[in-house]
Short mmCIF file of C-alpha atoms and ligand atoms in Angstrom, two decimals:
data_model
loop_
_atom_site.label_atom_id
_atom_site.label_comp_id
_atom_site.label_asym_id
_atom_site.label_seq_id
_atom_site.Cartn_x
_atom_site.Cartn_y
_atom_site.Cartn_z
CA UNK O 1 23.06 10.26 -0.45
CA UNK O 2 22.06 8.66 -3.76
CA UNK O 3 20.60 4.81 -3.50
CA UNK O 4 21.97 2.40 -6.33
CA UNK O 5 18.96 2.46 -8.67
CA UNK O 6 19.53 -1.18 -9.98
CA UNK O 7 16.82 -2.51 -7.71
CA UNK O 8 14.90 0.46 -7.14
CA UNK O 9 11.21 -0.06 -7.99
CA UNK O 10 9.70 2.54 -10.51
CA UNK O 11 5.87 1.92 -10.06
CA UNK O 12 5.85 0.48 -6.80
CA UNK O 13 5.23 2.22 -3.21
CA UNK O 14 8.84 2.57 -1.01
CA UNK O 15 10.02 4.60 0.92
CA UNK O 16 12.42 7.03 0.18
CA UNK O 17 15.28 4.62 1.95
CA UNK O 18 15.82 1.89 4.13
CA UNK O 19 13.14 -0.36 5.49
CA UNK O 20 9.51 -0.82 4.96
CA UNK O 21 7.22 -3.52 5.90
CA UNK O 22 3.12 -3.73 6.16
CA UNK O 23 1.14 -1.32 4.21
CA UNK O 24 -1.03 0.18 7.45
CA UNK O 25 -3.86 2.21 7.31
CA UNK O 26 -5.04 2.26 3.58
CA UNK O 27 -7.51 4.85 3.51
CA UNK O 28 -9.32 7.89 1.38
CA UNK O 29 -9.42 11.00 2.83
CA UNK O 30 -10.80 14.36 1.40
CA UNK O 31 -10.91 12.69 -1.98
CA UNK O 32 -7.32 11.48 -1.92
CA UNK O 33 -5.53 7.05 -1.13
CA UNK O 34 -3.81 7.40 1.87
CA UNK O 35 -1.60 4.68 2.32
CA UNK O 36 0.75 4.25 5.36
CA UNK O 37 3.22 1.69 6.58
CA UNK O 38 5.50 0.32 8.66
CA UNK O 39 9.02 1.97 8.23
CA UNK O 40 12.70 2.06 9.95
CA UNK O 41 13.79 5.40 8.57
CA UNK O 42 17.33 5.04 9.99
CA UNK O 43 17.93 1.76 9.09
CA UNK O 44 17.69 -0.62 6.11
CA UNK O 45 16.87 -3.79 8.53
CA UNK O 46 14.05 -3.95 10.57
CA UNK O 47 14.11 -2.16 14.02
CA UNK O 48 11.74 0.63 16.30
CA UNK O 49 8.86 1.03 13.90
CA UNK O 50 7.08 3.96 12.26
CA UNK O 51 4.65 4.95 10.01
CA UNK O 52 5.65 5.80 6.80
CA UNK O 53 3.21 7.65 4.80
CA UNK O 54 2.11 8.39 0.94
CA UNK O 55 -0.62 9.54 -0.75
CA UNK O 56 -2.25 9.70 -4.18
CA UNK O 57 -5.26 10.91 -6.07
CA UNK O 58 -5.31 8.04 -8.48
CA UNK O 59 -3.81 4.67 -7.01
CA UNK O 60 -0.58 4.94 -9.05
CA UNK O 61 1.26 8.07 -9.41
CA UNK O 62 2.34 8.33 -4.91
CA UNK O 63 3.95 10.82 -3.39
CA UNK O 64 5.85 10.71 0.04
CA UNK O 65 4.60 12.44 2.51
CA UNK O 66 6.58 13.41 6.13
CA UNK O 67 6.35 10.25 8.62
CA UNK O 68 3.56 10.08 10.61
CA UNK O 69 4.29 8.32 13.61
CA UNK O 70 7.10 7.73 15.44
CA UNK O 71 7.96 6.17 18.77
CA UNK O 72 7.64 8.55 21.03
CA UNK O 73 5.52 7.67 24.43
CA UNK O 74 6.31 4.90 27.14
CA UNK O 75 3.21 2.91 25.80
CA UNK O 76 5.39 2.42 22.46
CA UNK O 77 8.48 2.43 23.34
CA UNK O 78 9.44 -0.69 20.99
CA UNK O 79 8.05 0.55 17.25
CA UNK O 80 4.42 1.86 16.67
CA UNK O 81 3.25 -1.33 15.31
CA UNK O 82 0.43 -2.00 12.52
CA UNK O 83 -3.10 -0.55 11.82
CA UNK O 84 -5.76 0.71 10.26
CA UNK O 85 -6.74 4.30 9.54
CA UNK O 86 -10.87 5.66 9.30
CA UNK O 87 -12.39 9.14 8.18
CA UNK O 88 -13.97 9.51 11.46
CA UNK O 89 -16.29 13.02 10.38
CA UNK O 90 -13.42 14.57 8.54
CA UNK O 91 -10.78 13.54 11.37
CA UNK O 92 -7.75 11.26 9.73
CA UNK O 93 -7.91 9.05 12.66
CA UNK O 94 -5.10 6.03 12.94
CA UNK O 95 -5.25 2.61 15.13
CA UNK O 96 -2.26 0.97 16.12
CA UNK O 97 -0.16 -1.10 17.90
CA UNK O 98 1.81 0.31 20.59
CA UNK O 99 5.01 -2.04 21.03
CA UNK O 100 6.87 -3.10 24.62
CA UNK O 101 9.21 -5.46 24.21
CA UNK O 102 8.81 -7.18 27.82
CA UNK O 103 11.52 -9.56 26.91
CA UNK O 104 12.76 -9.90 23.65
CA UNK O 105 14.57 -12.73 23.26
CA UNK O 106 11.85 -14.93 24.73
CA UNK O 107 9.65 -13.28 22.60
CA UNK O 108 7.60 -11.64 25.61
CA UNK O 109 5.61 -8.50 24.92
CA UNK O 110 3.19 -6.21 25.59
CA UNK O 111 1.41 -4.68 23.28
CA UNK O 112 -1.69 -2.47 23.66
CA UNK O 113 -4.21 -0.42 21.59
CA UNK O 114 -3.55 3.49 20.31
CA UNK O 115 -5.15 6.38 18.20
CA UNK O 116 -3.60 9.23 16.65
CA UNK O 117 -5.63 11.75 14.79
CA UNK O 118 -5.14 14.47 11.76
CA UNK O 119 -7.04 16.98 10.35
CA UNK O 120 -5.02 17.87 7.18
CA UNK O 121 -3.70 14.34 6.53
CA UNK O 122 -0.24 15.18 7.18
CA UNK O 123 0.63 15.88 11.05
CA UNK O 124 -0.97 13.36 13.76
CA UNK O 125 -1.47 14.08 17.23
CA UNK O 126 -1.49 11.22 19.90
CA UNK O 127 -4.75 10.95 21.80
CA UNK O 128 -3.41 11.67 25.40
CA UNK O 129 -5.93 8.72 26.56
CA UNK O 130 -3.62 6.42 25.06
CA UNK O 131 -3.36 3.31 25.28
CA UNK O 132 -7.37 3.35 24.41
CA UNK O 133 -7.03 -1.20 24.90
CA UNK O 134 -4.25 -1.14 27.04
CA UNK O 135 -5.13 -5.44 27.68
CA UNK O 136 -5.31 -8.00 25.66
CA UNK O 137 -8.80 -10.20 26.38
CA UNK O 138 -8.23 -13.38 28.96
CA UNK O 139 -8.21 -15.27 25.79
CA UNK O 140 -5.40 -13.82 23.94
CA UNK O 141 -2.18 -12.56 25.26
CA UNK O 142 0.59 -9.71 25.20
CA UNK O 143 0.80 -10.55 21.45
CA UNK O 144 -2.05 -8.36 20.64
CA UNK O 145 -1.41 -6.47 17.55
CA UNK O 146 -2.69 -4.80 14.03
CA UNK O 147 -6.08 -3.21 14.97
CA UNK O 148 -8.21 -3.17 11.97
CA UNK O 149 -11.66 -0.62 12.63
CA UNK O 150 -14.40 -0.36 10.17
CA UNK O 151 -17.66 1.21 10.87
CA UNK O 152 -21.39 -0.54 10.67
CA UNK O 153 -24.32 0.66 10.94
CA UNK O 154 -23.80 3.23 13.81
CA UNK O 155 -20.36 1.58 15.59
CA UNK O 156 -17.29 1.11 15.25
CA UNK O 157 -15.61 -2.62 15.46
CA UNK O 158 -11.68 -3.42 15.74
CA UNK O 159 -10.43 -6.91 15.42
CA UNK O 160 -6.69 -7.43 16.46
CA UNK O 161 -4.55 -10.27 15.94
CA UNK O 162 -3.43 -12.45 19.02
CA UNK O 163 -2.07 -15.73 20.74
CA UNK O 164 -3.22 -17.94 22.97
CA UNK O 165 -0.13 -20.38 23.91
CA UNK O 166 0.13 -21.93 20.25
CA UNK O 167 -3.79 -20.77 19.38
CA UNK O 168 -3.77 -17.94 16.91
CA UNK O 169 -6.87 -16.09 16.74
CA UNK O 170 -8.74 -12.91 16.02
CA UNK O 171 -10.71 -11.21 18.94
CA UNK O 172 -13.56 -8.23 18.26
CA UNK O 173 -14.46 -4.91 20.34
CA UNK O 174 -17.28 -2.61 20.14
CA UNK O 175 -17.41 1.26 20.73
CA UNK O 176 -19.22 4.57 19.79
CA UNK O 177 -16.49 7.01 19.97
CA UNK O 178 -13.38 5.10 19.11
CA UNK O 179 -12.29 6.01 22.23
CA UNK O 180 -14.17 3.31 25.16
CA UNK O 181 -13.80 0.10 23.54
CA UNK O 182 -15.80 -3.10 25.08
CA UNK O 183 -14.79 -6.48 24.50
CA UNK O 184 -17.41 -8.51 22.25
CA UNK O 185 -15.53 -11.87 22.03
CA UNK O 186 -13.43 -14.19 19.71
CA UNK O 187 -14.25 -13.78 15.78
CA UNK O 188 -12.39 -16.88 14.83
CA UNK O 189 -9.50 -19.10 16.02
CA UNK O 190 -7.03 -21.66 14.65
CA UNK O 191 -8.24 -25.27 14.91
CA UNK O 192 -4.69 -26.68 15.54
CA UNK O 193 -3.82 -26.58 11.96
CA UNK O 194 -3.53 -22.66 11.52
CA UNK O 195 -0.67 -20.91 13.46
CA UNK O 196 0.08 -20.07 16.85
CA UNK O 197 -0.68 -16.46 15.64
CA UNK O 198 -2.33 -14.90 13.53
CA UNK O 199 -1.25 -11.40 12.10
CA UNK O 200 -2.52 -8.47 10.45
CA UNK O 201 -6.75 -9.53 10.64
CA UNK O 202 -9.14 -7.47 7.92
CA UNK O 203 -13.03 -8.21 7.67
CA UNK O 204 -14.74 -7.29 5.37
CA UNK O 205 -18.04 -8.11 3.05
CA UNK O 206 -17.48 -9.08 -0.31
CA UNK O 207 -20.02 -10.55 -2.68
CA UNK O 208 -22.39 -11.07 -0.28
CA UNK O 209 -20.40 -13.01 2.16
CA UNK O 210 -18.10 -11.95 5.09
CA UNK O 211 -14.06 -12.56 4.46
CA UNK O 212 -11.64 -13.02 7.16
CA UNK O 213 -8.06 -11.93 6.14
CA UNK O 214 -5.41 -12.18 7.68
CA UNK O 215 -1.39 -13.41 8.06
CA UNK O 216 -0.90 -16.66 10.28
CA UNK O 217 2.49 -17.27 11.81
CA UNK O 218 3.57 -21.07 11.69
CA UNK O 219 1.43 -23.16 9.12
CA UNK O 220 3.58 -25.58 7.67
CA UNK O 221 4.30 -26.35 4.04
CA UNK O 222 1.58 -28.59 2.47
CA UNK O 223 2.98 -29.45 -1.03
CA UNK O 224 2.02 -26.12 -3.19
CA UNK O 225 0.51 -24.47 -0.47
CA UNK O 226 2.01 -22.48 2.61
CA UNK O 227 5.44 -22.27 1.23
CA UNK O 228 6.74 -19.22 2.75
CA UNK O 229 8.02 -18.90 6.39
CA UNK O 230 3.94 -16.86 6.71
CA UNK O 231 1.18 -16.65 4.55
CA UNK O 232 -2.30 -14.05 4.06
CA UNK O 233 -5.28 -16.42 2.83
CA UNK O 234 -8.93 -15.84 4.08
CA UNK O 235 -12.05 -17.48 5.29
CA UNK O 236 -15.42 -17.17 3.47
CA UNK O 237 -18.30 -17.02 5.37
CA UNK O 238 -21.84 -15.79 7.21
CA UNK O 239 -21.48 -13.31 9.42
CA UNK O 240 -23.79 -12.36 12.28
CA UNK O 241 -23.44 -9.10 14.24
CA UNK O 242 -26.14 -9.97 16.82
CA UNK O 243 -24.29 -12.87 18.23
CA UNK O 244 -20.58 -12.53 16.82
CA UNK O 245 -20.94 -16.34 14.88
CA UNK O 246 -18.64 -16.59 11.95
CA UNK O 247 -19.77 -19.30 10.29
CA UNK O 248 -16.32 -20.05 7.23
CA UNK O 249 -14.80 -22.59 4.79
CA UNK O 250 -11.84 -23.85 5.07
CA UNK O 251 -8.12 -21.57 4.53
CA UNK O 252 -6.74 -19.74 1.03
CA UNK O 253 -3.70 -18.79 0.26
CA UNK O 254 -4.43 -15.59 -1.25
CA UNK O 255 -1.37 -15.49 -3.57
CA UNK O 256 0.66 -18.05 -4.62
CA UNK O 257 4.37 -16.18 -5.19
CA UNK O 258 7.02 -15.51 -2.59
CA UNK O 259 6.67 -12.09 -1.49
CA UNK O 260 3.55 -11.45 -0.11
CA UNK O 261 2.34 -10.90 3.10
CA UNK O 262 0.35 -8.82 5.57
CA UNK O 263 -2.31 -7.79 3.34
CA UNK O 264 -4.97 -4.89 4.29
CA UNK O 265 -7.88 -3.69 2.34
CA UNK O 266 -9.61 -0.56 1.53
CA UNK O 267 -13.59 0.15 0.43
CA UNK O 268 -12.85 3.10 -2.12
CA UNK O 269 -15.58 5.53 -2.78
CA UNK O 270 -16.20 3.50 -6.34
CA UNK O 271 -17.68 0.66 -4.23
CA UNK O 272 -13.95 -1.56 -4.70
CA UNK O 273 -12.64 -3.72 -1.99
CA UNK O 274 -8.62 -2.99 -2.79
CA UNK O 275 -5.78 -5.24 -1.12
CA UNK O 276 -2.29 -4.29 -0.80
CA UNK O 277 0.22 -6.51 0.26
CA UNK O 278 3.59 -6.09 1.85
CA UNK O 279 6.19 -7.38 -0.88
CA UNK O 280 8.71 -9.00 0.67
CA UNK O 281 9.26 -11.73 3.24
CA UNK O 282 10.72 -12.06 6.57
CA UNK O 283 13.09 -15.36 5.15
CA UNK O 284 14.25 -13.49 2.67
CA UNK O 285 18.22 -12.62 1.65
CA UNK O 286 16.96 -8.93 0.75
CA UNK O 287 19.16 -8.35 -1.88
CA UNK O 288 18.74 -4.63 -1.52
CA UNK O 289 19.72 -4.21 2.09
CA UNK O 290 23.71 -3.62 0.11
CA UNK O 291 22.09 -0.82 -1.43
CA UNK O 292 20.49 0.97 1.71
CA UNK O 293 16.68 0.42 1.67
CA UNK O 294 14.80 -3.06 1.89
CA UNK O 295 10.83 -4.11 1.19
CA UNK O 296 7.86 -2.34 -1.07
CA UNK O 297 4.28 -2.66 -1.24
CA UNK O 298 2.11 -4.52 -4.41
CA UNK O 299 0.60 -2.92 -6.78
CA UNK O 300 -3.08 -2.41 -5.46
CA UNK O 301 -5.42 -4.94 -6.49
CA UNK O 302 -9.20 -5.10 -6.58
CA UNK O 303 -10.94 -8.04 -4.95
CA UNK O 304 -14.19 -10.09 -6.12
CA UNK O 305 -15.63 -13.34 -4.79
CA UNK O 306 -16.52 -15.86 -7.56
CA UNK O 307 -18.94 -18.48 -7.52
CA UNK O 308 -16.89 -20.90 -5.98
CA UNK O 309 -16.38 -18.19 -3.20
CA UNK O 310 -12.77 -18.06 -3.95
CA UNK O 311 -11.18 -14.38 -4.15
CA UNK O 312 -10.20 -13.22 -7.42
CA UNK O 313 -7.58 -10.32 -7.77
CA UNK O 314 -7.28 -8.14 -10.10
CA UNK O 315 -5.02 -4.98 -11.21
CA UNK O 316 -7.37 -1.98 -10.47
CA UNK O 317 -7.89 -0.43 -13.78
CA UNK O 318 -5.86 3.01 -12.95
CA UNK O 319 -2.37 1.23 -13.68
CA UNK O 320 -3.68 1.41 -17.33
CA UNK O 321 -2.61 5.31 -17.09
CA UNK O 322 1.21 4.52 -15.85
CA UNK O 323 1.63 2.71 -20.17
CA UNK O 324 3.42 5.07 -22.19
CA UNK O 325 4.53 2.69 -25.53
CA UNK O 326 2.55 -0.28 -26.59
CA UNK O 327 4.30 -2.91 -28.45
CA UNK O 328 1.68 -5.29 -30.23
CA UNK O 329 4.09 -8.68 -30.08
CA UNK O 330 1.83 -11.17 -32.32
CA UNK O 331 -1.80 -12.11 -32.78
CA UNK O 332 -2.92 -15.61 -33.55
CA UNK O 333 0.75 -16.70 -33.97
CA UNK O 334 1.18 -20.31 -33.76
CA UNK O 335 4.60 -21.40 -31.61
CA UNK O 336 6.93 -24.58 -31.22
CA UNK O 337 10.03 -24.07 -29.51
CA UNK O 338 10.78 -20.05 -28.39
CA UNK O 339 10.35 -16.45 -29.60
CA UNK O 340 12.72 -14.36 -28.83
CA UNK O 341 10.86 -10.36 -28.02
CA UNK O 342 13.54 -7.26 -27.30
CA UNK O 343 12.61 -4.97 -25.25
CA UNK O 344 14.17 -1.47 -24.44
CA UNK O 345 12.96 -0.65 -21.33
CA UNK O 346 12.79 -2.83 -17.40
CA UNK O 347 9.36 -1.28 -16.60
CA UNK O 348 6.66 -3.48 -18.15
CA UNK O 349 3.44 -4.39 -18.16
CA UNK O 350 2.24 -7.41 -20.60
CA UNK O 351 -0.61 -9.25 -21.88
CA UNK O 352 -0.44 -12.94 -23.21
CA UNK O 353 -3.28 -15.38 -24.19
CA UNK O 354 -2.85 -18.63 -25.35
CA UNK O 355 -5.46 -20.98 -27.06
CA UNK O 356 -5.14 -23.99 -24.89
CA UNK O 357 -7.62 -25.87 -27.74
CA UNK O 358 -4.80 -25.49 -29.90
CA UNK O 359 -1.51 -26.72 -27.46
CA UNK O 360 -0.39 -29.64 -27.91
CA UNK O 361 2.72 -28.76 -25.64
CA UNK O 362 3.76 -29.85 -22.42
CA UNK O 363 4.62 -26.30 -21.07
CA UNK O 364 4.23 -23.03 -22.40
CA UNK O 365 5.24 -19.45 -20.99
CA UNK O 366 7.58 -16.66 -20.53
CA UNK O 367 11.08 -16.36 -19.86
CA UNK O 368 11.79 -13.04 -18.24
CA UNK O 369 15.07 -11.02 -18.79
CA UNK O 370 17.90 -13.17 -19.08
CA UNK O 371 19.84 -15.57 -20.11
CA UNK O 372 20.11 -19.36 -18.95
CA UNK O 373 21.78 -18.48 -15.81
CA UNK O 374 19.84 -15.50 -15.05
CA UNK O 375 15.92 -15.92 -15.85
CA UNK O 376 12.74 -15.96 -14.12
CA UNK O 377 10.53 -18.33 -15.92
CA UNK O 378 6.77 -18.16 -16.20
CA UNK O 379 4.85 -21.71 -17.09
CA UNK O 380 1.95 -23.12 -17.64
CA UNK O 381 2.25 -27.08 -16.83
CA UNK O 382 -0.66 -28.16 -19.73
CA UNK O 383 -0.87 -31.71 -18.12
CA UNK O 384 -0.40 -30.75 -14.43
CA UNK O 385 -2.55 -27.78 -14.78
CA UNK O 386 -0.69 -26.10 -13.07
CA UNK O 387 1.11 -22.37 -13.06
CA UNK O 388 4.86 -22.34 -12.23
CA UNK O 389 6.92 -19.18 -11.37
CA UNK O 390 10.51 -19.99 -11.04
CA UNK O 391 13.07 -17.72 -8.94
CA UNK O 392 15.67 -19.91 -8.57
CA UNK O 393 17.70 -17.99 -11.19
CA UNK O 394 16.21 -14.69 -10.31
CA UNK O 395 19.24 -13.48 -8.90
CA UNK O 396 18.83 -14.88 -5.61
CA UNK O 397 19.12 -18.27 -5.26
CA UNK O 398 17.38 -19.53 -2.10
CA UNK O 399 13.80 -18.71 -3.95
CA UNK O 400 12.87 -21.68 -5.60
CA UNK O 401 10.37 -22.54 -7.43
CA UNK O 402 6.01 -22.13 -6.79
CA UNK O 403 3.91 -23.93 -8.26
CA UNK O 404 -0.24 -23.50 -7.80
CA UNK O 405 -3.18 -25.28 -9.34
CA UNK O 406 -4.69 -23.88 -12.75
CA UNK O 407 -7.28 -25.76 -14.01
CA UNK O 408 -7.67 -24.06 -17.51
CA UNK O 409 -8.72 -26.04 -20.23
CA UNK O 410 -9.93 -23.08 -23.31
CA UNK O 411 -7.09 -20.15 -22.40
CA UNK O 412 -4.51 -19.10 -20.43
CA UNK O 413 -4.59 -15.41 -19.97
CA UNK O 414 -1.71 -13.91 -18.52
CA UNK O 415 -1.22 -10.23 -17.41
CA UNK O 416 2.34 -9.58 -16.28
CA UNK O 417 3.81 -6.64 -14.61
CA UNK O 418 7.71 -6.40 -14.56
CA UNK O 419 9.28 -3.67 -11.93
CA UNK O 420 13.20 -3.79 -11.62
CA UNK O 421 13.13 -6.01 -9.01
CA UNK O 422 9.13 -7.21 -8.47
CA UNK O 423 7.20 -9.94 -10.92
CA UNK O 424 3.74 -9.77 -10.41
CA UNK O 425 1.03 -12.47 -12.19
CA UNK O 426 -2.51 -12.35 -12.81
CA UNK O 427 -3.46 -15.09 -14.39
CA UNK O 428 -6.90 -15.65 -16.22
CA UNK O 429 -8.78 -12.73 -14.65
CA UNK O 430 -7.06 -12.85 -11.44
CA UNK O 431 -7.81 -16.32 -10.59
CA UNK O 432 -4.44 -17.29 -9.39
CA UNK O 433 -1.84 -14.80 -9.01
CA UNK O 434 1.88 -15.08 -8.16
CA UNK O 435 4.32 -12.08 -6.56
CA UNK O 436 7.39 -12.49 -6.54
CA UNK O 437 11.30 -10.20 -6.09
CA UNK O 438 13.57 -10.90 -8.78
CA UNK O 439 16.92 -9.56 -8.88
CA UNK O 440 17.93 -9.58 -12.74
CA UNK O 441 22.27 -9.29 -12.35
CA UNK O 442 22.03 -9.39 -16.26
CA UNK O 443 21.92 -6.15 -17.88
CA UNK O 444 19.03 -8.26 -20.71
CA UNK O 445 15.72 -6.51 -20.81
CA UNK O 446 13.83 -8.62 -22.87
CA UNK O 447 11.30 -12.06 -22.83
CA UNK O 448 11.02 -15.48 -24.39
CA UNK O 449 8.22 -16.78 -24.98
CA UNK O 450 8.49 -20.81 -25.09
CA UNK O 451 6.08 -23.59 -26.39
CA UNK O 452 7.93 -27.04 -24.68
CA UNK O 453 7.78 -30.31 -26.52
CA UNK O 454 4.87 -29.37 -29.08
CA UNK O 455 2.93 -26.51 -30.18
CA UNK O 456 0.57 -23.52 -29.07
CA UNK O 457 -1.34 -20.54 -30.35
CA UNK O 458 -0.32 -17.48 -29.36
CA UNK O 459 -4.07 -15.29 -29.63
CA UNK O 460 -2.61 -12.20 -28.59
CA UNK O 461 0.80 -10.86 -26.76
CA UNK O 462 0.82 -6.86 -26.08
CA UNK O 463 3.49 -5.00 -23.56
CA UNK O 464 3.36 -1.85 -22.83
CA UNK O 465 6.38 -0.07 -21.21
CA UNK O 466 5.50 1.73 -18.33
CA UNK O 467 6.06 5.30 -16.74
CA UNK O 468 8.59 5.38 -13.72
CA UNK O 469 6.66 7.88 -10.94
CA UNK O 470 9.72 7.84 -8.95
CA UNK O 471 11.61 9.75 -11.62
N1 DQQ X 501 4.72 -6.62 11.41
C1 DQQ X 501 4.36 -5.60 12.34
C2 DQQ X 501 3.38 -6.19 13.25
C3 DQQ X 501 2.77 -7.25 12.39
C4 DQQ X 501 3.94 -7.79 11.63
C5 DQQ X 501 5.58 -5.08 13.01
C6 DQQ X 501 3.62 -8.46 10.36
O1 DQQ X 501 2.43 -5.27 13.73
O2 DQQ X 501 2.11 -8.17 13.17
O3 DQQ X 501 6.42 -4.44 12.05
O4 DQQ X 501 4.65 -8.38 9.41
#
């Protein structure tokens, strides 16, 4: 059967219908990105989870590849919940969650951990020693979930997610094989403030420091920050193997949009920490659910620390190769009032910089196919220093409006990439960036760019339109 293609991404990962959530086990293998996720492939809502699977030998072009795990044993009865994946001496090896819902209305599980392995990257075979952690630690509880495994020096180390009455935390095992795991201790809990769980855990250095990522359930809303129902922000800080002391900051949002969540990393063989993010959210209205599938993954991104140890992402540089025609908009074009820009195509990547020692303007951005009652609108609040991505015409019109600290007093550099239904912003080198679904009902391709009460200098606006590797 044929999906509607008005929402269908064309430079996104999805699967090939119906649901998708986390990106799981994000991997190389044999020279190729392995990346995996969690999948209903009978159902565009949420239900018993599997593990969808692509691959790809250069970050963009995917291609599906058949499921890889499915429900099948007593110890996962409920879904095969999330992971990590590790090249364990040329042996695709996969960590996950196996799923019991005890009871499910109370919220009552019991969730344990589980291996599968592959030697061609394609079929997976269930370790018959499963569950490998079939309890959670006295200090978490049946919500025990998302083993993430990395290697160091000559072991292996999986942190899972997990609750402790209202306490979220992370909790850290030891082992040689992958196989006997031995309970080190807790790598980091809420302090009251932080969620009553926390989700989806990655550690990882970066920059010479240790980050903590990972997806809290229940922080409230704190003016800009925490506005979705959950958010993925990290810790910075020293790590010690010898004792297990994580010595962090304080919390970071990692993205400031309204579709992001339950992000996982990969180490690539060019010595780049990439993040990939679920794009969606559980609060939702999922627009696409009408047309029979429902969630994507972001574009992958690549991760440095600055000097303020705050995480910058970037685009990786591979999603230069999915630009087929560049359009050179204006250079060193001074604007008051808008600038209307056609476009032919819905795929689109852009670049905008603006000369903030020339703005005299109170706001100055982007508005993104549409007309007034159909827009998603890009801003830069000069005074507020702030960035503002507004949704609340984007088609659906429960997603209001983010806003997220700036400060940026010489440019504002904007790199934009447009999907049919995805916005995603890096803004001045990936210091703040903002995903967000959009879900044009317009058929206007097409931008305006806007300089509000007073002028600015446009230094340079380039889009490219970009290749669909769907088809
Ligand atoms: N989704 C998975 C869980 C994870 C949650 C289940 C986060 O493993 O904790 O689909 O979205």
């Amino acid at each position: 059967q044929q999906l509607n293609k008005r929402y269908r991404l064309g430079f996104h990962i999805m699967a090939p219908a119906n649901w998708i959530n986390d990106p799981n086990g994000l991997v190389q293998y044999k020279g190729e990105y392995h990346a995996f996720y969690q999948h209903h492939p009978y159902d565009e809502n949420w239900g018993p989870m599997h593990w969808g699977h692509v691959k790809s030998k250069d970050l963009v072009h995917w291609e599906h590849m058949p499921i890889a795990l499915a429900p099948t044993e007593s110890y996962e009865k409920d879904g095969c919940f999330s992971g990590s994946a590790v090249d364990d001496n040329g042996v695709l090896t996969l960590i996950y969650t196996g799923n019991i819902f005890v009871d499910k209305e109370q919220d009552i599980l019991d969730q344990s951990q589980c291996i599968a392995t592959s030697t061609d990257g394609i079929t997976f075979t269930k370790e018959t020693a499963n569950p490998v952690i079939s309890k959670h630690p006295a200090e978490g509880s049946g919500h025990f979930r998302d083993p993430k495994v990395w290697k160091h020096e000559d072991s292996w180390y999986m942190i899972i997610g997990t609750r402790q009455e209202d306490t979220g935390k992370v909790v850290l095992y030891k082992s040689q094989d992958l196989r006997a795991w031995q309970y080190v201790g807790v790598l980091a809990e809420s302090d009251g403030t932080l969620g009553y769980m926390w989700e989806c855990p990655d550690f990882f250095e970066l920059g010479g420091k240790h980050i903590l990522l990972f997806s809290p359930q229940g922080v409230g809303a704190e003016g800009d920050l925490y506005n979705n129902l959950f958010q993925t922000g990290y810790f910075v800080g020293d790590y010690d193997y010898k004792t297990n002391a994580f010595k962090s900051g304080s919390f970071t949002e990692l993205d400031n949009g309204h579709d992001f969540y339950a992000v996982q990393t990969l180490l690539d063989d060019k010595g780049r920490r990439i993040a990939i993010g679920w794009m969606d959210m559980w609060e939702s209205s999922m627009p696409t659910k009408e047309d029979g599938w429902c969630g994507a993954l972001t574009l992958p991104r690549e991760l440095t620390l600055n000097e303020n140890n705050k995480i910058l992402m970037k685009p990786v540089e591979e999603l230069s190769l999915l630009r087929t025609q560049q359009q050179k908009v204006c250079t060193d074009k001074s604007l008051s009032g808008s600038y209307l820009v056609e476009a032919t195509q819905d795929l689109i990547e852009l670049k905008l910089d603006f000369d903030l020692t020339k703005t005299s303007a109170q706001a100055i951005g982007l508005k993104i196919r549409g007309t007034n009652q159909d827009v998603t609108k890009l801003a830069f609040d000069v005074e507020q220093q702030k960035l503002v991505l507004d949704c609340s015409k984007s088609g659906k019109g429960e997603d209001g409006v983010r806003r997220t600290a700036l400060k940026a007093d010489q440019q504002l550099s904007l790199r934009v990439f447009i999907d049919r239904s995805s916005i995603e912003v890096f803004a001045n080198d990936g210091e703040v960036t903002m995903t967000s679904r959009i879900y044009p009902t317009e058929e206007r391709l097409g931008f305006e760019l806007f300089s509000e009460s007073g002028e600015t200098e446009v230094i340079d606006f380039t889009c490219w339109e970009l290749e669909d590797i769907w088809g």
